[in-house]
Amino acid sequence: MMDVIEAKGLSKVYKNGVKALKGVSFSIRSGRIFALLGPNGAGKTTTLKCLLGTLKPTSGEILTLGKQPFPDGVKDASFVPEEKSLYDWIKVPKMVKIFGSFAPNFSFERFEKLAKRLGLTMDRKIGELSQGNRTKLYVSLAFAQDVKLYVLDEPTWGLDPLIRKEVLNLVNENVVGGKTVLYSSHILSEVEEVCDDLIILKEGNIMYNGTLDNLKEKNGTNLSETFLDMFRGEKR
Amino acid sequence: MHISLDYHSDVPVYKQIVRTIEDAILSSELKKDDGLPSVRKLAFDIKANPNTIAKAYFVLQSKGYVYSKPGIGYRVASPSKRSFEERLEELDKTLERIVIKMSRFSLSKEEIKKRTSEIVEKVFDDGCN
């Protein structure tokens, strides 16, 4: 299986001196659901930004879909960002039109189906949308693109349990065609339902890198227990 | 065959699927040459990750429970006598754990025997075997 992402010795030190990543290495195979886990401040979003080329790593190498992502970005990927803020004064249909005009392989038909399935409120300005509806909008926009890699940062933020399950179903359905999903979340029970492989980050270092099955077989515990053991007694 | 999954169990999901299908085959709920749903279909039906289903089918195939033919898909093989014995041994162990638990409640050997045979009678009388 081809690697969709290869990261070697990835480090990021921000201007304020914060060391967000301290030399992490991992690879993501094509056709897999890969989860990026860790408590707040572990380096999840920094990792995603480096992989997508929106942030320049301080050192280390990354290949995303065979190319260095910085500074040009990754064309054959779509992204649900953690910070779900679009142009607040624009109405949803207008936003979809604008997004669809520049996003690669975007299908309006697909968007409409997704928006209906997730129950997205269309007739509003983006600034008037609830947190849940913003997430629905971003997830619909991302999956309306026919791309090789879907990068989802907290893609169930603010959603009720039924819609949350629908998003997980969407993730599962999308790997059938050999697509790859990179999923970052702090909701372990959710990740446990979908992921094949995972890394757990702690303060910019990798604590676990492997399959979910191996983690369970080796530790004899579920994901939450392993995670809590790893971070027990420390501030989260 | 009903496959129920516990995603938050310490038993990997692929193993839960393998166990359900193995048991359906050993108990003749699934018979030799019966077709199994495709990876895609089963993934969709039980809302699971298709990679997990593919792994479960791979394990079932390597254990000799199913075979696959190009263009036809996965079908039930006739499991060896050994697989049947192995599964029974596992169930024996489960029963053993329960008996050990009972013995810790200061029940006599005779009392435990009486209770377990009552359960056997009840199960067969109710026809839920």
Short mmCIF file of C-alpha atoms in Angstrom, two decimals:
data_model
loop_
_atom_site.label_atom_id
_atom_site.label_comp_id
_atom_site.label_asym_id
_atom_site.label_seq_id
_atom_site.Cartn_x
_atom_site.Cartn_y
_atom_site.Cartn_z
CA MET A 1 0.00 0.00 0.00
CA MET A 2 1.22 3.45 -0.90
CA ASP A 3 1.94 6.02 1.79
CA VAL A 4 -0.27 9.06 1.46
CA ILE A 5 1.68 10.96 4.09
CA GLU A 6 5.22 10.52 5.27
CA ALA A 7 6.57 12.66 8.08
CA LYS A 8 10.17 12.36 9.30
CA GLY A 9 11.55 14.17 12.30
CA LEU A 10 8.92 16.87 12.11
CA SER A 11 9.50 19.79 14.50
CA LYS A 12 7.77 23.08 14.96
CA VAL A 13 8.87 25.87 17.25
CA TYR A 14 6.59 28.90 17.20
CA LYS A 15 7.93 32.44 17.34
CA ASN A 16 6.89 32.73 20.97
CA GLY A 17 9.24 29.84 21.74
CA VAL A 18 6.56 27.16 22.18
CA LYS A 19 7.83 23.79 20.96
CA ALA A 20 4.65 22.34 19.46
CA LEU A 21 6.28 19.32 17.77
CA LYS A 22 9.53 17.69 18.83
CA GLY A 23 10.68 15.52 15.93
CA VAL A 24 7.74 13.26 15.16
CA SER A 25 7.83 10.59 12.45
CA PHE A 26 4.93 8.58 11.08
CA SER A 27 3.34 7.50 7.84
CA ILE A 28 -0.24 7.14 6.71
CA ARG A 29 -1.15 4.40 4.27
CA SER A 30 -3.62 4.87 1.46
CA GLY A 31 -7.18 3.66 2.05
CA ARG A 32 -6.96 3.87 5.82
CA ILE A 33 -8.69 5.87 8.51
CA PHE A 34 -5.91 7.41 10.56
CA ALA A 35 -6.54 9.18 13.84
CA LEU A 36 -4.45 11.86 15.46
CA LEU A 37 -5.10 11.95 19.20
CA GLY A 38 -3.86 13.84 22.18
CA PRO A 39 -5.01 16.27 24.85
CA ASN A 40 -5.30 19.99 24.14
CA GLY A 41 -1.94 21.46 23.24
CA ALA A 42 -0.38 18.12 22.25
CA GLY A 43 0.39 19.30 18.72
CA LYS A 44 -2.52 17.85 16.72
CA THR A 45 -3.54 20.95 14.81
CA THR A 46 0.09 21.97 14.24
CA THR A 47 0.72 18.55 12.71
CA LEU A 48 -2.30 18.87 10.41
CA LYS A 49 -1.27 22.36 9.30
CA CYS A 50 2.25 21.15 8.48
CA LEU A 51 0.87 18.18 6.53
CA LEU A 52 -1.39 20.46 4.50
CA GLY A 53 1.31 23.06 3.88
CA THR A 54 -0.38 25.96 5.65
CA LEU A 55 2.43 26.05 8.18
CA LYS A 56 6.17 25.71 7.61
CA PRO A 57 7.82 23.16 9.89
CA THR A 58 10.97 24.32 11.70
CA SER A 59 12.74 21.13 10.68
CA GLY A 60 12.02 17.68 9.33
CA GLU A 61 10.59 16.32 6.12
CA ILE A 62 7.02 15.81 4.96
CA LEU A 63 5.62 14.31 1.82
CA THR A 64 1.86 14.60 1.36
CA LEU A 65 0.60 12.68 -1.68
CA GLY A 66 4.19 12.48 -2.85
CA LYS A 67 4.97 16.22 -2.67
CA GLN A 68 6.31 18.72 -0.17
CA PRO A 69 3.20 20.55 0.98
CA PHE A 70 4.77 23.92 1.91
CA PRO A 71 4.19 26.57 0.53
CA ASP A 72 1.89 25.51 -2.32
CA GLY A 73 -0.56 23.43 -0.27
CA VAL A 74 -2.05 20.08 -1.21
CA LYS A 75 -4.42 20.11 -4.17
CA ASP A 76 -5.90 16.64 -3.92
CA ALA A 77 -7.04 17.03 -0.31
CA SER A 78 -9.97 18.63 1.47
CA PHE A 79 -9.94 19.96 4.98
CA VAL A 80 -12.35 20.52 7.85
CA PRO A 81 -10.46 23.00 10.04
CA GLU A 82 -10.68 23.15 13.80
CA GLU A 83 -11.49 26.84 13.67
CA LYS A 84 -14.80 26.69 11.87
CA SER A 85 -15.22 30.33 10.90
CA LEU A 86 -16.12 31.34 7.38
CA TYR A 87 -17.26 34.73 6.20
CA ASP A 88 -19.93 35.58 8.73
CA TRP A 89 -21.89 38.05 6.63
CA ILE A 90 -22.44 35.73 3.65
CA LYS A 91 -25.47 33.46 3.34
CA VAL A 92 -24.81 29.72 3.21
CA PRO A 93 -25.81 29.15 -0.47
CA LYS A 94 -23.55 32.02 -1.59
CA MET A 95 -20.66 30.60 0.44
CA VAL A 96 -21.15 27.20 -1.15
CA LYS A 97 -21.07 28.83 -4.58
CA ILE A 98 -17.85 30.68 -3.81
CA PHE A 99 -16.20 27.62 -2.25
CA GLY A 100 -17.32 25.40 -5.13
CA SER A 101 -15.82 27.80 -7.68
CA PHE A 102 -12.25 27.29 -6.46
CA ALA A 103 -12.22 23.96 -4.57
CA PRO A 104 -10.84 21.12 -6.71
CA ASN A 105 -13.30 18.44 -7.89
CA PHE A 106 -16.22 20.00 -6.06
CA SER A 107 -19.71 18.73 -6.88
CA PHE A 108 -22.74 20.87 -6.03
CA GLU A 109 -24.94 17.83 -6.38
CA ARG A 110 -22.86 15.97 -3.81
CA PHE A 111 -22.95 18.98 -1.51
CA GLU A 112 -26.75 19.14 -1.65
CA LYS A 113 -27.08 15.46 -0.78
CA LEU A 114 -24.66 15.80 2.14
CA ALA A 115 -26.29 18.96 3.46
CA LYS A 116 -29.68 17.24 3.37
CA ARG A 117 -28.34 14.11 5.04
CA LEU A 118 -26.77 16.11 7.88
CA GLY A 119 -29.74 18.47 8.13
CA LEU A 120 -27.82 21.69 7.46
CA THR A 121 -29.79 24.91 7.82
CA MET A 122 -29.26 26.69 4.49
CA ASP A 123 -31.26 29.90 4.69
CA ARG A 124 -29.02 31.80 7.11
CA LYS A 125 -25.99 33.99 7.20
CA ILE A 126 -22.96 32.07 8.36
CA GLY A 127 -22.65 34.32 11.39
CA GLU A 128 -26.11 33.22 12.47
CA LEU A 129 -25.34 29.49 12.35
CA SER A 130 -25.00 27.46 15.54
CA GLN A 131 -21.70 25.66 16.20
CA GLY A 132 -23.33 22.39 15.07
CA ASN A 133 -24.53 23.90 11.80
CA ARG A 134 -21.10 25.35 11.08
CA THR A 135 -19.62 21.88 11.50
CA LYS A 136 -22.29 20.45 9.19
CA LEU A 137 -21.42 23.09 6.59
CA TYR A 138 -17.68 22.35 6.75
CA VAL A 139 -18.15 18.57 6.66
CA SER A 140 -20.53 18.87 3.68
CA LEU A 141 -18.09 21.14 1.83
CA ALA A 142 -15.20 18.76 2.50
CA PHE A 143 -16.95 15.57 1.39
CA ALA A 144 -18.50 17.29 -1.65
CA GLN A 145 -14.97 17.27 -3.05
CA ASP A 146 -13.77 14.13 -4.82
CA VAL A 147 -10.20 14.04 -3.54
CA LYS A 148 -7.68 11.43 -2.37
CA LEU A 149 -7.26 12.72 1.17
CA TYR A 150 -9.81 14.06 3.65
CA VAL A 151 -8.36 15.84 6.67
CA LEU A 152 -10.87 16.34 9.45
CA ASP A 153 -10.03 18.37 12.55
CA GLU A 154 -12.76 17.86 15.17
CA PRO A 155 -15.43 17.09 12.53
CA THR A 156 -18.22 16.44 15.05
CA TRP A 157 -17.84 19.60 17.11
CA GLY A 158 -21.25 20.69 18.43
CA LEU A 159 -23.22 17.90 16.74
CA ASP A 160 -25.96 15.89 18.40
CA PRO A 161 -25.41 12.10 18.73
CA LEU A 162 -27.49 11.20 15.67
CA ILE A 163 -25.70 13.57 13.29
CA ARG A 164 -22.40 12.63 14.89
CA LYS A 165 -23.07 9.01 13.94
CA GLU A 166 -23.90 10.14 10.39
CA VAL A 167 -20.51 11.84 10.14
CA LEU A 168 -18.80 8.64 11.30
CA ASN A 169 -20.79 6.72 8.66
CA LEU A 170 -19.61 9.22 6.05
CA VAL A 171 -16.01 8.61 7.10
CA ASN A 172 -16.46 4.84 6.77
CA GLU A 173 -18.20 5.12 3.41
CA ASN A 174 -15.47 7.29 2.00
CA VAL A 175 -12.62 4.84 2.53
CA VAL A 176 -14.44 2.20 0.46
CA GLY A 177 -13.19 3.82 -2.72
CA GLY A 178 -9.56 3.76 -1.57
CA LYS A 179 -9.63 7.28 -0.15
CA THR A 180 -7.70 8.15 2.97
CA VAL A 181 -9.10 9.94 6.00
CA LEU A 182 -7.00 11.71 8.60
CA TYR A 183 -9.13 12.34 11.64
CA SER A 184 -8.13 14.45 14.60
CA SER A 185 -10.24 14.55 17.70
CA HIS A 186 -10.20 14.62 21.45
CA ILE A 187 -13.34 12.46 21.64
CA LEU A 188 -11.81 9.03 22.05
CA SER A 189 -15.02 6.99 21.95
CA GLU A 190 -15.74 8.42 18.54
CA VAL A 191 -12.32 7.71 17.12
CA GLU A 192 -12.51 4.19 18.50
CA GLU A 193 -15.52 3.55 16.26
CA VAL A 194 -13.81 4.36 13.01
CA CYS A 195 -10.04 4.39 13.00
CA ASP A 196 -7.65 1.75 11.68
CA ASP A 197 -4.40 3.35 12.75
CA LEU A 198 -3.56 6.08 15.21
CA ILE A 199 -0.89 8.14 16.82
CA ILE A 200 -1.23 9.59 20.28
CA LEU A 201 0.63 12.85 20.85
CA LYS A 202 1.75 14.27 24.15
CA GLU A 203 3.51 17.59 24.39
CA GLY A 204 4.81 17.31 20.84
CA ASN A 205 6.04 13.70 21.10
CA ILE A 206 4.49 10.46 19.85
CA MET A 207 3.35 8.17 22.67
CA TYR A 208 1.78 5.49 20.46
CA ASN A 209 1.99 4.78 16.76
CA GLY A 210 0.23 1.70 15.39
CA THR A 211 -3.10 0.02 14.74
CA LEU A 212 -6.04 0.25 17.12
CA ASP A 213 -6.27 -3.57 17.06
CA ASN A 214 -2.67 -3.96 18.24
CA LEU A 215 -3.19 -1.40 20.97
CA LYS A 216 -6.18 -3.34 22.31
CA GLU A 217 -4.52 -6.73 21.97
CA LYS A 218 -1.27 -5.61 23.55
CA ASN A 219 -2.77 -3.68 26.45
CA GLY A 220 -5.95 -5.71 26.94
CA THR A 221 -7.83 -2.45 27.44
CA ASN A 222 -9.92 -0.17 25.30
CA LEU A 223 -8.70 3.11 23.88
CA SER A 224 -9.96 5.35 26.68
CA GLU A 225 -8.26 3.25 29.35
CA THR A 226 -4.95 3.25 27.49
CA PHE A 227 -5.21 6.98 26.97
CA LEU A 228 -5.98 7.68 30.62
CA ASP A 229 -3.10 5.44 31.72
CA MET A 230 -0.79 7.40 29.47
CA PHE A 231 -1.81 10.76 30.91
CA ARG A 232 -2.80 9.79 34.43
CA GLY A 233 -1.80 12.17 37.16
CA GLU A 234 -1.01 14.95 34.76
CA LYS A 235 -2.84 18.08 33.75
CA ARG A 236 -5.06 17.64 30.76
CA MET B 1 -27.00 -13.78 11.50
CA HIS B 2 -26.92 -10.72 13.67
CA ILE B 3 -23.60 -8.98 14.20
CA SER B 4 -23.55 -6.69 17.19
CA LEU B 5 -20.40 -4.72 17.80
CA ASP B 6 -18.98 -3.12 20.90
CA TYR B 7 -16.53 -0.51 19.69
CA HIS B 8 -15.41 0.29 23.21
CA SER B 9 -14.57 -3.25 24.20
CA ASP B 10 -10.96 -4.33 24.75
CA VAL B 11 -11.64 -6.99 22.08
CA PRO B 12 -10.81 -5.56 18.64
CA VAL B 13 -13.85 -5.14 16.40
CA TYR B 14 -12.49 -7.43 13.67
CA LYS B 15 -12.25 -10.21 16.28
CA GLN B 16 -15.86 -9.67 17.31
CA ILE B 17 -16.92 -10.07 13.67
CA VAL B 18 -14.74 -13.17 13.24
CA ARG B 19 -16.26 -14.73 16.37
CA THR B 20 -19.87 -14.03 15.28
CA ILE B 21 -19.33 -15.54 11.83
CA GLU B 22 -17.34 -18.51 13.22
CA ASP B 23 -20.16 -19.31 15.64
CA ALA B 24 -22.78 -19.00 12.90
CA ILE B 25 -20.79 -21.49 10.82
CA LEU B 26 -20.10 -23.93 13.69
CA SER B 27 -23.76 -23.92 14.71
CA SER B 28 -24.82 -24.49 11.06
CA GLU B 29 -26.73 -21.22 10.94
CA LEU B 30 -24.48 -20.59 7.96
CA LYS B 31 -24.04 -23.67 5.80
CA LYS B 32 -21.31 -24.80 3.46
CA ASP B 33 -21.19 -22.74 0.25
CA ASP B 34 -23.57 -20.10 1.62
CA GLY B 35 -22.51 -16.70 0.31
CA LEU B 36 -21.31 -13.96 2.64
CA PRO B 37 -22.04 -10.30 1.87
CA SER B 38 -19.26 -8.40 0.15
CA VAL B 39 -16.92 -6.31 2.32
CA ARG B 40 -18.58 -3.18 1.01
CA LYS B 41 -22.12 -4.39 1.66
CA LEU B 42 -21.44 -5.70 5.15
CA ALA B 43 -19.58 -2.49 6.03
CA PHE B 44 -22.58 -0.50 4.88
CA ASP B 45 -25.14 -2.74 6.60
CA ILE B 46 -23.50 -2.76 10.01
CA LYS B 47 -22.03 0.76 9.61
CA ALA B 48 -18.47 -0.35 10.13
CA ASN B 49 -15.11 0.53 8.69
CA PRO B 50 -14.64 -1.54 5.49
CA ASN B 51 -10.99 -2.17 6.38
CA THR B 52 -12.16 -3.88 9.57
CA ILE B 53 -14.51 -6.17 7.62
CA ALA B 54 -11.74 -6.95 5.12
CA LYS B 55 -9.44 -7.90 8.01
CA ALA B 56 -12.14 -10.13 9.57
CA TYR B 57 -12.70 -11.93 6.23
CA PHE B 58 -8.96 -12.36 5.81
CA VAL B 59 -8.69 -13.99 9.25
CA LEU B 60 -11.73 -16.22 8.60
CA GLN B 61 -10.18 -17.31 5.32
CA SER B 62 -6.80 -18.08 6.87
CA LYS B 63 -8.53 -20.12 9.59
CA GLY B 64 -10.37 -22.11 6.92
CA TYR B 65 -13.89 -20.93 7.76
CA VAL B 66 -14.51 -19.24 4.43
CA TYR B 67 -13.09 -19.29 0.93
CA SER B 68 -13.21 -16.72 -1.82
CA LYS B 69 -13.50 -17.07 -5.55
CA PRO B 70 -12.88 -14.22 -7.95
CA GLY B 71 -16.16 -12.88 -9.28
CA ILE B 72 -18.20 -14.82 -6.73
CA GLY B 73 -16.98 -13.45 -3.44
CA TYR B 74 -16.76 -15.07 -0.03
CA ARG B 75 -18.45 -18.38 0.72
CA VAL B 76 -18.67 -20.62 3.75
CA ALA B 77 -16.22 -23.53 3.84
CA SER B 78 -16.70 -26.64 5.93
CA PRO B 79 -14.76 -25.97 9.10
CA SER B 80 -12.42 -28.68 10.35
CA LYS B 81 -13.35 -30.85 13.29
CA ARG B 82 -10.49 -29.20 15.11
CA SER B 83 -12.02 -25.73 14.88
CA PHE B 84 -15.19 -27.14 16.37
CA GLU B 85 -13.23 -28.72 19.23
CA GLU B 86 -11.25 -25.53 19.80
CA ARG B 87 -14.41 -23.47 20.11
CA LEU B 88 -15.93 -25.99 22.51
CA GLU B 89 -12.79 -25.85 24.63
CA GLU B 90 -13.15 -22.07 24.82
CA LEU B 91 -16.76 -22.42 25.92
CA ASP B 92 -15.67 -25.02 28.49
CA LYS B 93 -13.26 -22.48 29.90
CA THR B 94 -16.03 -19.90 30.18
CA LEU B 95 -18.12 -22.45 32.07
CA GLU B 96 -15.14 -23.31 34.24
CA ARG B 97 -14.75 -19.67 35.24
CA ILE B 98 -18.39 -19.58 36.31
CA VAL B 99 -18.07 -22.80 38.31
CA ILE B 100 -14.97 -21.41 40.06
CA LYS B 101 -16.95 -18.32 40.92
CA MET B 102 -19.79 -20.43 42.34
CA SER B 103 -17.37 -22.50 44.41
CA ARG B 104 -16.13 -19.28 46.03
CA PHE B 105 -19.61 -18.71 47.42
CA SER B 106 -19.05 -21.77 49.64
CA LEU B 107 -21.33 -23.96 47.58
CA SER B 108 -20.63 -27.69 47.80
CA LYS B 109 -19.70 -29.74 44.76
CA GLU B 110 -23.10 -31.42 44.87
CA GLU B 111 -24.91 -28.11 45.14
CA ILE B 112 -23.07 -26.70 42.09
CA LYS B 113 -23.77 -29.89 40.11
CA LYS B 114 -27.44 -29.62 41.02
CA ARG B 115 -27.65 -25.99 39.95
CA THR B 116 -25.84 -26.50 36.65
CA SER B 117 -27.91 -29.54 35.69
CA GLU B 118 -31.05 -27.58 36.50
CA ILE B 119 -29.89 -24.96 34.04
CA VAL B 120 -29.22 -27.64 31.42
CA GLU B 121 -32.74 -29.03 31.94
CA LYS B 122 -34.27 -25.58 31.72
CA VAL B 123 -32.43 -24.69 28.51
CA PHE B 124 -33.46 -27.91 26.77
CA ASP B 125 -37.06 -27.77 28.05
CA ASP B 126 -37.46 -24.20 26.84
CA GLY B 127 -36.16 -25.20 23.47
CA CYS B 128 -33.72 -22.32 23.34
CA ASN B 129 -30.79 -24.59 22.50
#
